[in-house]
CSV table of C-alpha atoms and ligand atoms in Angstrom, one decimal:
chain,number,residue,atom,x,y,z
A,1,MET,CA,-79.3,-236.1,-107.6
A,2,ALA,CA,-77.6,-237.4,-110.5
A,3,MET,CA,-79.2,-237.9,-113.7
A,4,LEU,CA,-80.2,-241.0,-115.1
A,5,LYS,CA,-78.0,-242.0,-118.1
A,6,PRO,CA,-80.9,-241.9,-120.6
A,7,ILE,CA,-81.0,-242.6,-124.3
A,8,SER,CA,-82.7,-240.1,-126.5
A,9,PHE,CA,-83.4,-240.7,-129.8
A,10,THR,CA,-84.8,-238.6,-132.7
A,11,ILE,CA,-88.3,-239.5,-133.6
A,12,SER,CA,-88.2,-241.8,-136.4
A,13,SER,CA,-90.1,-240.8,-139.8
A,14,LYS,CA,-91.4,-244.5,-139.7
A,15,ARG,CA,-93.0,-243.8,-136.2
A,16,THR,CA,-94.6,-240.3,-136.9
A,17,GLY,CA,-94.0,-239.8,-140.8
A,18,ARG,CA,-92.9,-236.5,-139.6
A,19,ARG,CA,-89.2,-236.7,-139.7
A,20,ASN,CA,-86.2,-237.9,-141.3
A,21,PRO,CA,-83.2,-238.6,-138.8
A,22,ASP,CA,-81.1,-238.6,-141.2
A,23,ASP,CA,-81.9,-235.5,-142.7
A,24,PRO,CA,-79.7,-232.7,-140.8
A,25,SER,CA,-81.7,-229.8,-142.2
A,26,GLN,CA,-84.5,-231.2,-139.5
A,27,GLY,CA,-83.8,-230.0,-136.2
A,28,GLY,CA,-83.5,-231.9,-133.1
A,29,LEU,CA,-85.7,-229.4,-130.9
A,30,PHE,CA,-87.6,-232.7,-129.7
A,31,LYS,CA,-86.3,-236.0,-128.6
A,32,LEU,CA,-88.4,-238.9,-127.7
A,33,VAL,CA,-86.9,-239.8,-124.5
A,34,CYS,CA,-87.0,-243.1,-123.0
A,35,ASN,CA,-85.5,-244.7,-120.0
A,36,SER,CA,-82.2,-246.6,-120.7
A,37,TYR,CA,-83.6,-249.8,-119.5
A,38,SER,CA,-86.8,-249.9,-121.1
A,39,CYS,CA,-85.8,-248.5,-124.4
A,40,ASN,CA,-82.1,-250.1,-125.0
A,41,LYS,CA,-79.9,-252.9,-123.4
A,42,SER,CA,-77.4,-250.4,-121.9
A,43,ASN,CA,-78.3,-251.3,-118.6
A,44,LEU,CA,-77.7,-255.0,-119.3
A,45,PRO,CA,-74.1,-256.5,-119.1
A,46,SER,CA,-72.0,-256.0,-122.0
A,47,SER,CA,-71.7,-259.4,-123.7
A,48,GLU,CA,-68.2,-259.8,-122.3
A,49,ALA,CA,-69.0,-258.7,-118.9
A,50,SER,CA,-72.0,-260.9,-118.9
A,51,VAL,CA,-70.0,-264.0,-119.7
A,52,GLY,CA,-67.5,-262.9,-117.3
A,53,ALA,CA,-70.4,-262.6,-114.6
A,54,LEU,CA,-71.9,-266.0,-115.6
A,55,ARG,CA,-68.7,-267.7,-115.4
A,56,LEU,CA,-68.5,-266.3,-111.8
A,57,VAL,CA,-71.9,-268.2,-111.0
A,58,HIS,CA,-71.4,-271.1,-112.6
A,59,GLU,CA,-68.2,-271.8,-110.9
A,60,PHE,CA,-70.2,-271.9,-107.7
A,61,ASN,CA,-72.1,-275.1,-107.3
A,62,PRO,CA,-75.3,-274.5,-104.7
A,63,LYS,CA,-75.8,-278.1,-104.6
A,64,ILE,CA,-73.1,-279.6,-102.4
A,65,PRO,CA,-74.1,-281.4,-99.4
A,66,LEU,CA,-74.1,-278.5,-96.3
A,67,GLU,CA,-71.1,-280.0,-94.7
A,68,GLU,CA,-69.0,-279.5,-97.7
A,69,ALA,CA,-70.5,-276.0,-98.4
A,70,VAL,CA,-67.9,-273.2,-98.8
A,71,THR,CA,-69.1,-269.3,-99.0
A,72,PRO,CA,-69.5,-267.8,-102.6
A,73,PRO,CA,-66.5,-266.4,-104.0
A,74,SER,CA,-65.3,-263.2,-102.9
A,75,SER,CA,-65.6,-262.1,-106.7
A,76,TRP,CA,-69.1,-261.9,-106.1
A,77,TYR,CA,-68.7,-259.0,-103.8
A,78,THR,CA,-65.7,-257.5,-105.9
A,79,ASP,CA,-66.2,-257.6,-109.4
A,80,PRO,CA,-68.3,-254.9,-110.9
A,81,SER,CA,-69.8,-257.0,-113.7
A,82,PHE,CA,-71.4,-259.1,-111.0
A,83,LEU,CA,-73.5,-256.1,-109.8
A,84,GLU,CA,-74.5,-255.5,-113.6
A,85,LEU,CA,-75.6,-259.4,-113.6
A,86,GLU,CA,-77.3,-258.8,-110.5
A,87,LEU,CA,-79.5,-255.9,-111.4
A,88,ASP,CA,-80.5,-257.5,-114.6
A,89,ARG,CA,-81.5,-260.9,-113.2
A,90,VAL,CA,-82.6,-259.8,-109.6
A,91,PHE,CA,-83.5,-256.5,-109.2
A,92,TYR,CA,-85.1,-255.3,-112.7
A,93,ARG,CA,-87.3,-258.6,-112.3
A,94,GLY,CA,-90.0,-259.2,-109.9
A,95,TRP,CA,-91.6,-257.1,-107.3
A,96,GLN,CA,-89.3,-254.9,-105.3
A,97,ALA,CA,-90.3,-253.0,-102.2
A,98,VAL,CA,-89.0,-249.3,-102.7
A,99,GLY,CA,-90.8,-247.3,-100.0
A,100,VAL,CA,-94.2,-247.2,-97.4
A,101,THR,CA,-97.6,-246.1,-98.2
A,102,GLU,CA,-97.1,-243.1,-95.7
A,103,GLN,CA,-95.1,-241.6,-98.3
A,104,ILE,CA,-98.2,-241.7,-100.7
A,105,LYS,CA,-100.9,-241.2,-98.4
A,106,ASN,CA,-102.6,-238.4,-99.6
A,107,PRO,CA,-103.4,-237.3,-103.2
A,108,HIS,CA,-100.6,-235.2,-104.7
A,109,ASP,CA,-98.1,-236.8,-102.5
A,110,PHE,CA,-95.1,-238.3,-104.3
A,111,PHE,CA,-91.7,-239.8,-103.6
A,112,THR,CA,-88.7,-240.5,-105.9
A,113,GLY,CA,-86.0,-243.5,-105.9
A,114,ARG,CA,-83.5,-245.0,-107.7
A,115,LEU,CA,-83.1,-248.8,-108.2
A,116,GLY,CA,-79.9,-249.5,-110.0
A,117,SER,CA,-79.9,-247.2,-112.7
A,118,ILE,CA,-83.5,-246.7,-113.0
A,119,GLU,CA,-84.8,-243.5,-111.8
A,120,PHE,CA,-88.6,-243.7,-110.6
A,121,VAL,CA,-91.2,-241.4,-109.1
A,122,ILE,CA,-94.3,-242.7,-107.3
A,123,CYS,CA,-97.2,-240.8,-106.7
A,124,ARG,CA,-101.0,-240.8,-106.0
A,125,ASP,CA,-102.9,-238.3,-108.7
A,126,GLY,CA,-105.9,-236.0,-107.5
A,127,ASN,CA,-108.5,-238.8,-107.5
A,128,GLY,CA,-106.1,-241.1,-105.3
A,129,LYS,CA,-105.0,-243.4,-107.9
A,130,LEU,CA,-101.6,-244.6,-107.5
A,131,HIS,CA,-99.0,-244.6,-110.4
A,132,ALA,CA,-95.2,-244.9,-110.8
A,133,PHE,CA,-93.4,-243.6,-114.0
A,134,HIS,CA,-89.3,-243.4,-115.2
A,135,ASN,CA,-88.5,-239.9,-113.4
A,136,VAL,CA,-87.2,-239.1,-116.9
A,137,CYS,CA,-88.3,-235.8,-118.6
A,138,ARG,CA,-89.6,-237.1,-122.1
A,139,HIS,CA,-88.2,-234.0,-123.6
A,140,HIS,CA,-84.1,-234.1,-122.9
A,141,ALA,CA,-83.8,-236.7,-120.2
A,142,SER,CA,-83.8,-234.2,-117.2
A,143,LEU,CA,-84.5,-235.9,-114.2
A,144,LEU,CA,-87.9,-234.3,-113.6
A,145,VAL,CA,-88.4,-234.3,-110.1
A,146,SER,CA,-86.2,-235.0,-106.7
A,147,GLY,CA,-87.2,-235.8,-103.1
A,148,SER,CA,-90.9,-236.4,-101.8
A,149,GLY,CA,-93.7,-234.2,-100.8
A,150,GLN,CA,-96.8,-233.0,-102.6
A,151,ARG,CA,-97.3,-231.6,-106.0
A,152,SER,CA,-100.3,-230.9,-108.2
A,153,CYS,CA,-98.2,-231.2,-111.1
A,154,PHE,CA,-94.3,-232.2,-112.4
A,155,VAL,CA,-92.6,-229.1,-114.0
A,156,CYS,CA,-89.4,-230.3,-115.4
A,157,PRO,CA,-86.6,-228.1,-114.1
A,158,TYR,CA,-84.8,-227.8,-117.4
A,159,HIS,CA,-87.1,-226.4,-120.0
A,160,GLY,CA,-90.5,-226.4,-118.1
A,161,TRP,CA,-92.3,-229.2,-119.7
A,162,THR,CA,-95.2,-230.0,-117.4
A,163,TYR,CA,-96.8,-233.5,-116.4
A,164,ALA,CA,-99.9,-234.3,-114.6
A,165,LEU,CA,-99.8,-236.6,-111.6
A,166,ASN,CA,-101.0,-239.4,-114.2
A,167,GLY,CA,-98.5,-239.0,-116.4
A,168,VAL,CA,-100.1,-237.0,-119.2
A,169,LEU,CA,-97.9,-234.2,-120.7
A,170,LEU,CA,-100.1,-230.8,-120.0
A,171,LYS,CA,-97.7,-228.3,-121.6
A,172,ALA,CA,-94.5,-228.4,-123.5
A,173,THR,CA,-93.1,-224.9,-123.9
A,174,ARG,CA,-92.5,-222.8,-127.0
A,175,ILE,CA,-93.9,-225.0,-129.3
A,176,SER,CA,-96.3,-222.8,-130.9
A,177,GLY,CA,-96.0,-222.8,-134.6
A,178,LEU,CA,-94.6,-226.3,-134.7
A,179,LYS,CA,-96.4,-228.8,-136.8
A,180,ASN,CA,-97.1,-232.5,-136.0
A,181,PHE,CA,-96.2,-232.4,-132.3
A,182,ALA,CA,-98.6,-234.9,-130.6
A,183,ILE,CA,-98.6,-233.8,-127.2
A,184,ASN,CA,-100.3,-237.1,-126.1
A,185,GLU,CA,-97.4,-239.1,-127.4
A,186,PHE,CA,-95.3,-237.6,-124.9
A,187,GLY,CA,-96.5,-238.6,-121.5
A,188,LEU,CA,-94.4,-240.2,-118.7
A,189,ILE,CA,-93.3,-243.9,-119.3
A,190,PRO,CA,-95.1,-245.6,-116.5
A,191,LEU,CA,-94.1,-248.5,-114.3
A,192,LYS,CA,-96.0,-251.1,-112.5
A,193,VAL,CA,-96.6,-250.1,-108.8
A,194,THR,CA,-98.4,-251.6,-106.0
A,195,THR,CA,-99.1,-251.5,-102.1
A,196,TRP,CA,-99.0,-254.6,-99.6
A,197,GLY,CA,-99.6,-254.0,-96.3
A,198,PRO,CA,-97.8,-250.8,-95.6
A,199,PHE,CA,-95.1,-251.3,-98.2
A,200,VAL,CA,-94.9,-250.0,-101.9
A,201,LEU,CA,-93.6,-252.1,-104.6
A,202,ILE,CA,-92.5,-251.6,-108.2
A,203,ASN,CA,-91.8,-253.9,-110.8
A,204,LEU,CA,-89.5,-253.1,-113.6
A,205,ASP,CA,-90.2,-256.3,-115.5
A,206,LYS,CA,-90.4,-255.1,-118.9
A,207,GLU,CA,-92.8,-258.3,-119.8
A,208,ILE,CA,-95.3,-256.5,-117.8
A,209,GLN,CA,-97.9,-254.0,-118.9
A,210,PRO,CA,-97.8,-251.3,-116.5
A,211,GLN,CA,-101.1,-250.0,-117.5
A,212,GLN,CA,-102.8,-253.3,-116.3
A,213,GLU,CA,-104.1,-252.9,-112.5
A,214,ALA,CA,-101.9,-255.2,-110.6
A,215,ASP,CA,-103.8,-258.4,-109.0
A,216,SER,CA,-103.2,-258.1,-105.1
A,217,LYS,CA,-103.4,-261.7,-104.7
A,218,MET,CA,-100.9,-262.3,-107.8
A,219,VAL,CA,-98.5,-259.8,-106.2
A,220,GLU,CA,-98.7,-261.2,-102.8
A,221,ASN,CA,-97.8,-264.7,-104.2
A,222,GLU,CA,-95.0,-263.5,-106.7
A,223,TRP,CA,-93.4,-261.4,-103.8
A,224,LEU,CA,-94.0,-263.1,-100.6
A,225,GLY,CA,-95.2,-266.9,-101.6
A,226,SER,CA,-96.4,-268.7,-98.6
A,227,CYS,CA,-94.6,-266.2,-96.3
A,228,SER,CA,-97.7,-264.0,-96.8
A,229,ASP,CA,-99.7,-265.9,-94.2
A,230,ILE,CA,-96.7,-265.9,-91.7
A,231,LEU,CA,-96.6,-262.1,-91.9
A,232,SER,CA,-100.2,-261.3,-91.7
A,233,THR,CA,-100.6,-263.4,-88.6
A,234,ASN,CA,-97.7,-261.9,-87.0
A,235,GLY,CA,-99.1,-258.5,-87.3
A,236,VAL,CA,-97.3,-257.1,-90.3
A,237,ASP,CA,-99.8,-255.3,-91.6
A,238,SER,CA,-101.3,-251.5,-92.6
A,239,SER,CA,-102.9,-250.8,-89.1
A,240,LEU,CA,-99.4,-250.1,-87.4
A,241,SER,CA,-98.5,-246.3,-87.4
A,242,TYR,CA,-95.6,-244.9,-89.2
A,243,VAL,CA,-93.1,-243.5,-87.0
A,244,CYS,CA,-90.0,-242.5,-88.8
A,245,ARG,CA,-87.3,-243.0,-91.2
A,246,ARG,CA,-83.3,-243.1,-91.1
A,247,GLU,CA,-80.9,-243.6,-93.9
A,248,TYR,CA,-77.4,-244.8,-94.0
A,249,ILE,CA,-74.7,-245.0,-96.8
A,250,ILE,CA,-72.5,-248.2,-96.2
A,251,GLU,CA,-69.1,-248.6,-98.0
A,252,CYS,CA,-69.7,-252.3,-98.9
A,253,ASN,CA,-71.4,-254.7,-101.3
A,254,TRP,CA,-75.0,-254.7,-100.6
A,255,LYS,CA,-74.9,-258.3,-100.1
A,256,VAL,CA,-72.8,-258.1,-97.0
A,257,PHE,CA,-75.5,-256.3,-94.9
A,258,CYS,CA,-77.9,-258.9,-96.1
A,259,ASP,CA,-75.4,-261.9,-95.2
A,260,ASN,CA,-75.0,-260.5,-91.5
A,261,TYR,CA,-78.8,-260.3,-91.6
A,262,LEU,CA,-79.0,-264.0,-92.7
A,263,ASP,CA,-76.3,-265.3,-90.3
A,264,GLY,CA,-78.5,-267.0,-87.9
A,265,GLY,CA,-77.5,-265.2,-85.0
A,266,TYR,CA,-74.1,-266.3,-85.5
A,267,HIS,CA,-72.6,-262.8,-84.6
A,268,VAL,CA,-75.2,-261.9,-82.0
A,269,PRO,CA,-73.2,-263.3,-78.9
A,270,TYR,CA,-70.0,-261.6,-79.9
A,271,ALA,CA,-71.2,-258.6,-81.6
A,272,HIS,CA,-74.3,-257.6,-79.5
A,273,LYS,CA,-73.3,-258.9,-76.0
A,274,ASP,CA,-75.8,-257.0,-74.4
A,275,LEU,CA,-78.6,-257.9,-76.6
A,276,ALA,CA,-77.6,-261.5,-76.5
A,277,SER,CA,-78.1,-261.5,-72.7
A,278,GLY,CA,-81.7,-260.8,-73.6
A,279,LEU,CA,-82.2,-263.3,-75.9
A,280,LYS,CA,-82.5,-267.0,-75.2
A,281,LEU,CA,-79.8,-268.2,-78.1
A,282,GLU,CA,-80.7,-271.6,-77.8
A,283,SER,CA,-84.2,-271.1,-79.2
A,284,TYR,CA,-82.8,-269.6,-82.3
A,285,SER,CA,-84.8,-270.9,-85.4
A,286,THR,CA,-84.6,-270.3,-89.2
A,287,THR,CA,-87.2,-271.5,-91.7
A,288,ILE,CA,-86.3,-271.2,-95.3
A,289,LEU,CA,-89.4,-270.7,-97.4
A,290,GLU,CA,-89.5,-270.0,-101.3
A,291,LYS,CA,-89.4,-266.3,-101.1
A,292,ALA,CA,-88.3,-265.4,-97.7
A,293,SER,CA,-86.0,-266.6,-94.6
A,294,ILE,CA,-87.9,-266.3,-91.3
A,295,GLN,CA,-85.6,-266.4,-88.1
A,296,GLN,CA,-87.0,-266.2,-84.6
A,297,CYS,CA,-86.0,-266.0,-81.3
A,298,GLU,CA,-87.5,-266.2,-77.7
A,299,SER,CA,-86.6,-263.4,-75.5
A,300,CYS,CA,-85.5,-263.7,-71.7
A,301,VAL,CA,-87.7,-260.8,-70.9
A,302,GLU,CA,-90.6,-261.7,-68.9
A,303,GLY,CA,-93.5,-259.3,-69.2
A,304,GLY,CA,-91.8,-256.4,-70.3
A,305,ASP,CA,-92.8,-252.8,-70.8
A,306,ASP,CA,-95.0,-252.5,-73.9
A,307,PHE,CA,-92.4,-250.1,-75.3
A,308,ASP,CA,-89.5,-253.2,-74.8
A,309,ARG,CA,-87.7,-253.4,-78.3
A,310,LEU,CA,-87.5,-257.5,-77.7
A,311,GLY,CA,-90.9,-258.5,-76.9
A,312,SER,CA,-92.0,-261.8,-76.2
A,313,LYS,CA,-92.9,-262.7,-79.8
A,314,ALA,CA,-90.4,-261.6,-82.3
A,315,LEU,CA,-90.2,-262.1,-86.0
A,316,TYR,CA,-87.5,-261.3,-88.5
A,317,ALA,CA,-88.3,-262.1,-92.2
A,318,PHE,CA,-86.0,-261.2,-95.0
A,319,ILE,CA,-87.5,-261.1,-98.3
A,320,TYR,CA,-85.8,-261.9,-101.5
A,321,PRO,CA,-83.7,-260.1,-102.6
A,322,ASN,CA,-83.1,-257.2,-100.1
A,323,PHE,CA,-85.7,-256.4,-97.8
A,324,MET,CA,-86.0,-257.3,-94.1
A,325,ILE,CA,-88.9,-257.0,-91.8
A,326,ASN,CA,-88.6,-256.9,-88.1
A,327,ARG,CA,-91.6,-257.6,-85.9
A,328,TYR,CA,-91.3,-257.4,-82.1
A,329,GLY,CA,-93.4,-256.5,-79.4
A,330,PRO,CA,-95.4,-253.5,-80.3
A,331,TRP,CA,-92.4,-252.5,-83.0
A,332,MET,CA,-91.7,-253.4,-86.6
A,333,ASP,CA,-89.1,-252.1,-88.5
A,334,THR,CA,-88.1,-252.4,-92.0
A,335,ASN,CA,-84.4,-252.4,-93.8
A,336,LEU,CA,-84.2,-252.2,-97.4
A,337,VAL,CA,-80.6,-252.3,-98.8
A,338,LEU,CA,-80.3,-250.6,-102.0
A,339,PRO,CA,-76.9,-251.0,-104.0
A,340,LEU,CA,-75.3,-247.9,-105.2
A,341,GLY,CA,-72.4,-249.6,-106.6
A,342,TYR,CA,-70.5,-252.8,-106.3
A,343,ARG,CA,-68.9,-251.5,-103.0
A,344,LYS,CA,-71.4,-249.1,-101.8
A,345,CYS,CA,-75.0,-249.3,-100.6
A,346,GLN,CA,-77.7,-247.5,-98.8
A,347,VAL,CA,-79.8,-248.7,-96.0
A,348,ILE,CA,-83.2,-247.5,-95.4
A,349,PHE,CA,-85.0,-248.2,-91.8
A,350,ASP,CA,-88.3,-247.4,-91.4
A,351,TYR,CA,-89.9,-247.5,-88.1
A,352,PHE,CA,-93.9,-248.5,-87.3
A,353,LEU,CA,-95.6,-248.8,-84.0
A,354,GLU,CA,-98.9,-250.2,-82.7
A,355,SER,CA,-101.3,-247.3,-83.5
A,356,SER,CA,-102.5,-247.0,-79.7
A,357,LEU,CA,-99.2,-246.9,-78.3
A,358,LYS,CA,-98.1,-244.3,-80.9
A,359,ASP,CA,-101.2,-241.9,-79.9
A,360,LEU,CA,-100.4,-242.1,-76.3
A,361,LYS,CA,-96.5,-241.9,-76.4
A,362,MET,CA,-95.1,-241.2,-79.6
A,363,GLY,CA,-97.4,-238.0,-79.9
A,364,LYS,CA,-94.7,-236.3,-78.2
A,365,LYS,CA,-91.7,-237.7,-79.9
A,366,ILE,CA,-89.4,-235.2,-79.7
A,367,GLY,CA,-87.9,-233.7,-82.6
A,368,GLY,CA,-89.7,-235.1,-85.3
A,369,GLY,CA,-87.7,-238.2,-84.7
A,370,HIS,CA,-84.4,-237.1,-86.4
A,371,GLU,CA,-82.4,-235.9,-83.4
A,372,ALA,CA,-78.8,-236.0,-84.2
A,373,SER,CA,-77.8,-238.4,-81.7
A,374,GLY,CA,-81.1,-240.5,-82.1
A,375,LEU,CA,-84.5,-240.7,-82.0
A,376,TYR,CA,-86.6,-240.2,-78.5
A,377,TYR,CA,-90.0,-240.6,-77.1
A,378,LEU,CA,-91.4,-239.7,-74.0
A,379,ASP,CA,-92.3,-242.5,-71.6
A,380,GLY,CA,-95.3,-242.9,-69.5
A,381,GLY,CA,-93.7,-241.1,-66.9
A,382,GLY,CA,-92.5,-238.0,-68.8
A,383,SER,CA,-88.9,-239.6,-69.2
A,384,LEU,CA,-87.0,-238.9,-72.3
A,385,VAL,CA,-85.9,-242.1,-73.6
A,386,ALA,CA,-83.7,-243.0,-76.5
A,387,LEU,CA,-85.1,-245.2,-79.2
A,388,GLN,CA,-82.0,-247.1,-80.5
A,389,THR,CA,-81.8,-248.2,-83.8
A,390,SER,CA,-79.4,-251.1,-83.7
A,391,LEU,CA,-81.3,-253.4,-81.2
A,392,THR,CA,-82.8,-255.8,-83.4
A,393,PRO,CA,-80.9,-259.2,-83.0
A,394,LEU,CA,-80.1,-259.4,-86.7
A,395,GLN,CA,-78.5,-256.0,-87.2
B,1,FES,S1,-85.8,-232.0,-120.5
B,1,FES,FE1,-86.4,-230.3,-121.4
B,1,FES,S2,-88.0,-229.9,-120.7
B,1,FES,FE2,-87.4,-231.6,-119.4
């Protein structure tokens, strides 16, 4: 995994009273390392790029009547400075879905991720408390930990500094004899984290104090607005059992995936003919809310099997800016679209199933859910059935 571009600077004498950064005779063994976003402006668009990207925004008039509307200019998808602006104004502000609670179900569970140029690690400490940190060692800015799993502590792969899961620096190697090194000043830099239903959210906003406990009602309102009631009453909640994850890298701007999802079923009769035959497309509706867009379409399938992925009641919710929740029959899947560059993105699909059905049928899931050609389960008659990943109407 690529290292975050960090900024490191020597401990200033003003801050600690211990070291004069202008004095070359004072060695640079220790560097206070901060994440680039939290400690400098390098993530923000340079003034020239910023002006250019803002000009692209202002060239578009979102208020013209629908009949006279045109699509946003292609530069929004092809200009690298526009992605920088999006990261600053969209992804580094407000709550962002980054994972599922299944990933941090037990004490000592952790997972890592990247949002824009921010590397983060989310973990549950030994007491079960949830934490999120910049995934950057406070010594020389090495990426601290990769992947996911269980750890009792995080040991930096570069020089072995060791951090507790609550972020406290437990051990800095080979510092005996060094004066004025305050180990308690070098804990991991925290991020704001919370959960909603089965989802894990972080907030990179610099104005928020990570140490404060997030008020769940406030988070719900900020992330979902009035959409939260619709999701809750349609079975988007933490009672569902987690099934599996699939991930894809797509060579396109992240908004292309979102646009496809949000085209109101425009592409379905042509791109998904088989699927369209199972839908009452004349019933297709889109409801725009302040934080979300809800699409619904009735199914032609009468009294389908419990595993019917269309289901009679289906709801497809797009949560600004990049998270999609598809709830249909006993299933739920989510699509998280992460920009990896202005012309590359990662899409993460997570699958959930109503608990009673998972116990009954998915318990015999073959191959841990990651067969090369797809996902499989044994149906009630013992037959191997492929769980297609492209059956939701909006994909
Ligand atoms: S970078 Fe030196 S211990 Fe982490």
